[in-house]
Short mmCIF file of C-alpha atoms in Angstrom, two decimals:
data_model
loop_
_atom_site.label_atom_id
_atom_site.label_comp_id
_atom_site.label_asym_id
_atom_site.label_seq_id
_atom_site.Cartn_x
_atom_site.Cartn_y
_atom_site.Cartn_z
CA GLY A 1 0.11 -0.04 -0.11
CA ALA A 2 0.81 3.54 0.13
CA GLY A 3 1.74 4.05 3.62
CA VAL A 4 1.95 2.00 6.95
CA SER A 5 -1.51 0.95 7.85
CA GLN A 6 -2.61 -0.09 11.22
CA SER A 7 -5.90 -1.65 12.41
CA PRO A 8 -8.09 -1.31 14.17
CA ARG A 9 -7.81 2.65 14.56
CA TYR A 10 -9.59 2.49 18.01
CA LYS A 11 -10.05 -0.31 20.56
CA VAL A 12 -11.70 -0.33 23.68
CA ALA A 13 -10.78 -3.19 25.98
CA LYS A 14 -12.09 -4.21 29.45
CA ARG A 15 -9.46 -4.59 31.95
CA GLY A 16 -7.85 -8.03 31.87
CA GLN A 17 -8.95 -8.63 28.22
CA ASP A 18 -6.34 -9.76 25.43
CA VAL A 19 -5.97 -7.35 22.47
CA ALA A 20 -4.03 -7.94 19.17
CA LEU A 21 -3.20 -4.83 17.21
CA ARG A 22 -2.08 -5.28 13.50
CA CYS A 23 0.50 -3.52 11.29
CA ASP A 24 0.61 -3.65 7.41
CA PRO A 25 4.22 -2.04 6.83
CA ILE A 26 5.07 -0.39 3.35
CA SER A 27 6.01 -3.13 1.00
CA GLY A 28 9.43 -4.34 0.67
CA HIS A 29 10.30 -2.73 3.79
CA VAL A 30 12.86 -4.91 5.84
CA SER A 31 12.39 -2.75 9.29
CA LEU A 32 9.48 -2.63 11.39
CA PHE A 33 9.20 -0.68 14.64
CA TRP A 34 6.57 -0.69 17.60
CA TYR A 35 6.08 2.29 19.49
CA GLN A 36 3.64 3.28 22.58
CA GLN A 37 2.59 6.89 22.79
CA ALA A 38 1.01 7.98 26.28
CA LEU A 39 -1.17 11.34 26.31
CA GLY A 40 1.00 14.12 26.00
CA GLN A 41 4.19 12.28 25.71
CA GLY A 42 6.72 11.25 22.72
CA PRO A 43 6.72 7.85 21.19
CA GLU A 44 8.58 5.15 23.35
CA PHE A 45 10.21 2.49 21.64
CA LEU A 46 8.78 -1.10 22.31
CA THR A 47 10.33 -3.47 19.41
CA TYR A 48 11.96 -3.79 16.45
CA PHE A 49 12.39 -6.39 13.73
CA GLN A 50 14.36 -6.88 10.65
CA ASN A 51 12.47 -8.87 8.26
CA GLU A 52 11.03 -11.76 10.44
CA ALA A 53 13.78 -11.47 13.21
CA GLN A 54 12.95 -9.70 16.19
CA LEU A 55 16.39 -7.97 17.25
CA ASP A 56 15.27 -5.39 19.99
CA LYS A 57 12.53 -6.12 22.46
CA SER A 58 14.13 -3.91 25.28
CA GLY A 59 11.25 -1.50 25.23
CA LEU A 60 8.54 -4.06 26.00
CA PRO A 61 7.10 -3.14 29.29
CA SER A 62 6.35 -6.68 30.50
CA ASP A 63 6.02 -10.19 29.66
CA ARG A 64 2.19 -9.31 28.84
CA PHE A 65 3.30 -7.59 25.63
CA PHE A 66 4.45 -9.84 22.62
CA ALA A 67 5.39 -8.95 19.07
CA GLU A 68 5.68 -11.15 15.70
CA ARG A 69 6.33 -10.83 12.35
CA PRO A 70 6.18 -14.46 11.21
CA GLU A 71 6.56 -13.87 7.60
CA GLY A 72 8.62 -10.64 7.40
CA SER A 73 5.76 -8.40 6.57
CA VAL A 74 2.54 -7.98 8.61
CA SER A 75 3.15 -7.84 12.41
CA THR A 76 0.85 -8.06 15.39
CA LEU A 77 1.32 -6.68 18.97
CA LYS A 78 -0.39 -8.55 21.42
CA ILE A 79 -1.15 -7.27 24.96
CA GLN A 80 -2.35 -9.92 27.23
CA ARG A 81 -4.55 -9.45 30.40
CA THR A 82 -4.76 -5.47 29.62
CA GLN A 83 -4.56 -2.98 32.44
CA GLN A 84 -5.21 0.71 32.64
CA GLU A 85 -1.77 1.74 32.38
CA ASP A 86 -1.68 0.32 28.78
CA SER A 87 -4.22 2.70 27.48
CA ALA A 88 -2.08 4.63 24.93
CA VAL A 89 -1.50 4.94 21.10
CA TYR A 90 0.34 2.13 19.51
CA LEU A 91 2.31 3.41 16.70
CA CYS A 92 3.73 1.19 14.01
CA ALA A 93 6.96 2.21 11.73
CA SER A 94 8.74 0.64 9.01
CA SER A 95 11.83 1.68 6.90
CA ILE A 96 13.36 -0.10 3.78
CA LEU A 97 16.37 -0.59 5.26
CA PRO A 98 17.66 -0.67 8.81
CA LEU A 99 18.42 2.67 10.21
CA GLN A 100 21.84 1.97 11.44
CA GLY A 101 24.85 2.34 8.95
CA VAL A 102 22.73 3.58 6.36
CA SER A 103 22.19 7.33 5.47
CA ASN A 104 19.01 8.56 4.35
CA THR A 105 16.95 6.00 5.61
CA GLU A 106 13.77 7.27 7.41
CA ALA A 107 10.94 5.56 9.48
CA PHE A 108 7.59 6.15 7.92
CA PHE A 109 4.67 5.92 10.71
CA GLY A 110 0.98 4.51 10.65
CA GLN A 111 -1.52 6.66 12.33
CA GLY A 112 -1.71 4.51 15.31
CA THR A 113 -4.17 2.28 17.20
CA ARG A 114 -5.56 4.32 20.35
CA LEU A 115 -6.14 1.56 22.87
CA THR A 116 -8.15 2.48 25.79
CA VAL A 117 -8.65 0.20 28.79
CA VAL A 118 -11.57 0.50 30.95
CA ALA B 1 20.83 5.90 28.37
CA GLN B 2 20.58 7.98 25.38
CA SER B 3 17.94 10.80 25.60
CA VAL B 4 16.33 13.71 23.72
CA SER B 5 14.91 16.76 25.50
CA GLN B 6 12.45 19.20 24.21
CA HIS B 7 12.26 22.07 26.95
CA ASN B 8 9.33 23.98 25.28
CA HIS B 9 5.79 21.80 25.86
CA HIS B 10 3.56 24.42 24.54
CA VAL B 11 4.13 27.20 22.28
CA ILE B 12 1.69 30.02 20.86
CA LEU B 13 2.38 32.27 18.22
CA SER B 14 0.54 34.50 15.94
CA GLU B 15 0.82 34.14 12.12
CA ALA B 16 4.09 35.69 10.53
CA ALA B 17 6.02 34.99 14.13
CA SER B 18 9.34 33.52 13.96
CA LEU B 19 9.51 30.06 15.44
CA GLU B 20 12.62 28.33 17.14
CA LEU B 21 11.85 24.78 19.09
CA GLY B 22 14.83 23.61 21.12
CA CYS B 23 16.25 20.11 21.19
CA ASN B 24 18.89 18.76 22.94
CA TYR B 25 20.20 15.05 22.68
CA SER B 26 22.72 13.23 25.09
CA TYR B 27 24.55 11.04 23.12
CA GLY B 28 28.25 12.28 22.28
CA GLY B 29 29.40 9.81 19.57
CA THR B 30 27.82 9.82 15.85
CA VAL B 31 24.26 11.25 15.86
CA ASN B 32 21.56 11.08 13.21
CA LEU B 33 18.74 13.73 14.16
CA PHE B 34 15.55 14.23 13.04
CA TRP B 35 12.30 16.35 13.32
CA TYR B 36 8.98 14.82 12.92
CA VAL B 37 5.67 16.89 12.65
CA GLN B 38 2.37 15.33 13.80
CA TYR B 39 -0.70 17.26 12.40
CA PRO B 40 -4.09 16.88 14.22
CA GLY B 41 -5.46 13.43 13.42
CA GLN B 42 -2.41 12.60 11.29
CA HIS B 43 0.29 10.47 11.49
CA LEU B 44 4.02 11.48 12.17
CA GLN B 45 5.75 12.95 8.98
CA LEU B 46 9.36 13.54 8.88
CA LEU B 47 10.27 17.14 8.62
CA LEU B 48 13.98 17.04 8.16
CA LYS B 49 16.78 14.99 8.92
CA TYR B 50 20.73 15.49 9.84
CA PHE B 51 23.31 12.77 9.15
CA SER B 52 26.30 14.59 8.32
CA GLY B 53 27.77 17.54 6.26
CA ASP B 54 26.31 21.03 6.54
CA PRO B 55 24.88 21.36 10.10
CA LEU B 56 22.19 23.75 8.63
CA VAL B 57 19.45 21.52 7.39
CA LYS B 58 16.58 22.61 5.10
CA GLY B 59 13.53 20.44 5.33
CA ILE B 60 9.99 20.92 3.88
CA LYS B 61 7.33 23.51 4.45
CA GLY B 62 10.01 26.26 4.94
CA PHE B 63 11.30 24.77 8.12
CA GLU B 64 15.03 24.37 8.76
CA ALA B 65 17.30 23.14 11.78
CA GLU B 66 20.94 23.71 12.98
CA PHE B 67 22.93 20.77 14.45
CA ILE B 68 25.47 22.43 17.04
CA LYS B 69 27.74 19.66 18.38
CA SER B 70 29.25 21.90 20.91
CA LYS B 71 25.85 22.28 22.50
CA PHE B 72 24.37 19.30 21.69
CA SER B 73 21.72 20.89 20.11
CA PHE B 74 19.29 20.32 17.06
CA ASN B 75 16.89 23.27 17.16
CA LEU B 76 14.03 23.78 14.77
CA ARG B 77 13.23 27.27 13.05
CA LYS B 78 10.97 28.61 10.71
CA PRO B 79 11.31 32.32 10.09
CA SER B 80 7.41 32.96 9.56
CA VAL B 81 4.79 30.48 10.66
CA GLN B 82 1.40 30.06 9.41
CA TRP B 83 -2.02 28.83 10.88
CA SER B 84 -1.44 25.55 9.16
CA ASP B 85 1.77 24.88 11.21
CA THR B 86 -0.44 24.37 14.02
CA ALA B 87 0.90 20.84 15.18
CA GLU B 88 3.03 18.55 17.64
CA TYR B 89 6.58 18.42 16.75
CA PHE B 90 8.71 16.00 17.95
CA CYS B 91 12.60 15.68 17.81
CA ALA B 92 14.30 12.26 17.59
CA SER B 93 17.78 10.81 17.52
CA ARG B 94 18.95 7.49 16.25
CA ASN B 95 20.26 5.07 18.94
CA THR B 96 21.74 1.71 16.55
CA ASP B 97 18.59 0.85 14.94
CA LYS B 98 15.91 2.65 16.66
CA LEU B 99 14.64 6.24 17.04
CA ILE B 100 14.55 7.70 20.39
CA PHE B 101 11.78 10.65 20.74
CA GLY B 102 11.50 13.80 23.08
CA THR B 103 8.29 14.40 24.57
CA GLY B 104 7.29 16.98 22.01
CA THR B 105 6.14 20.43 21.56
CA ARG B 106 2.66 21.63 20.55
CA LEU B 107 2.68 24.63 18.46
CA GLN B 108 -0.45 26.63 18.40
CA VAL B 109 -0.58 29.56 15.67
CA PHE B 110 -3.34 32.04 15.62
CA PRO B 111 -4.52 33.95 12.69
#
């Protein structure tokens, strides 16, 4: 597609419910990132994939958070047993090449999924 | 840990006023720096980026930023803002394979 697509745009979950957020990166993009953006804050890094390999998951806040990209394209961020502090906008981004070591590579962002846990 | 600081949280200007948004980064090695903009209801878009070379970087929509290594700064500037520049602005630094963002500056421009 023309850009990074995320679905759903909005998700309301009851506390304790599991949720799955989907990201369709730009076709052919090697790198995929997930970020969490709380209200009034900047995006916080969660995890990074290069093709199907999850190379960095240092930002995942707990073992309730799990991400996968099994075929190196679409990615899913799963949050188990959601809690109120999980309420945020979850952003996905992709880049054609890894950001490290290559100049003029930029990350393109989707519109995000706004998760509200009630 | 590498960090990015944006000290202006909310800026209010009238149209045609000049703009400067501050950004400081903590990493002392090779830096790649970015400014992203998020218009209301839209996704983050790249305004400009610095990798090397000329420290004065020109971006889209008349924005520019100056990399000052001695001050660890990468401030965003525009000589004359428009109402359509109302948005949230994020400074970011590359740390290995990922971007580290500041907390953002909300800019409101009144006609």
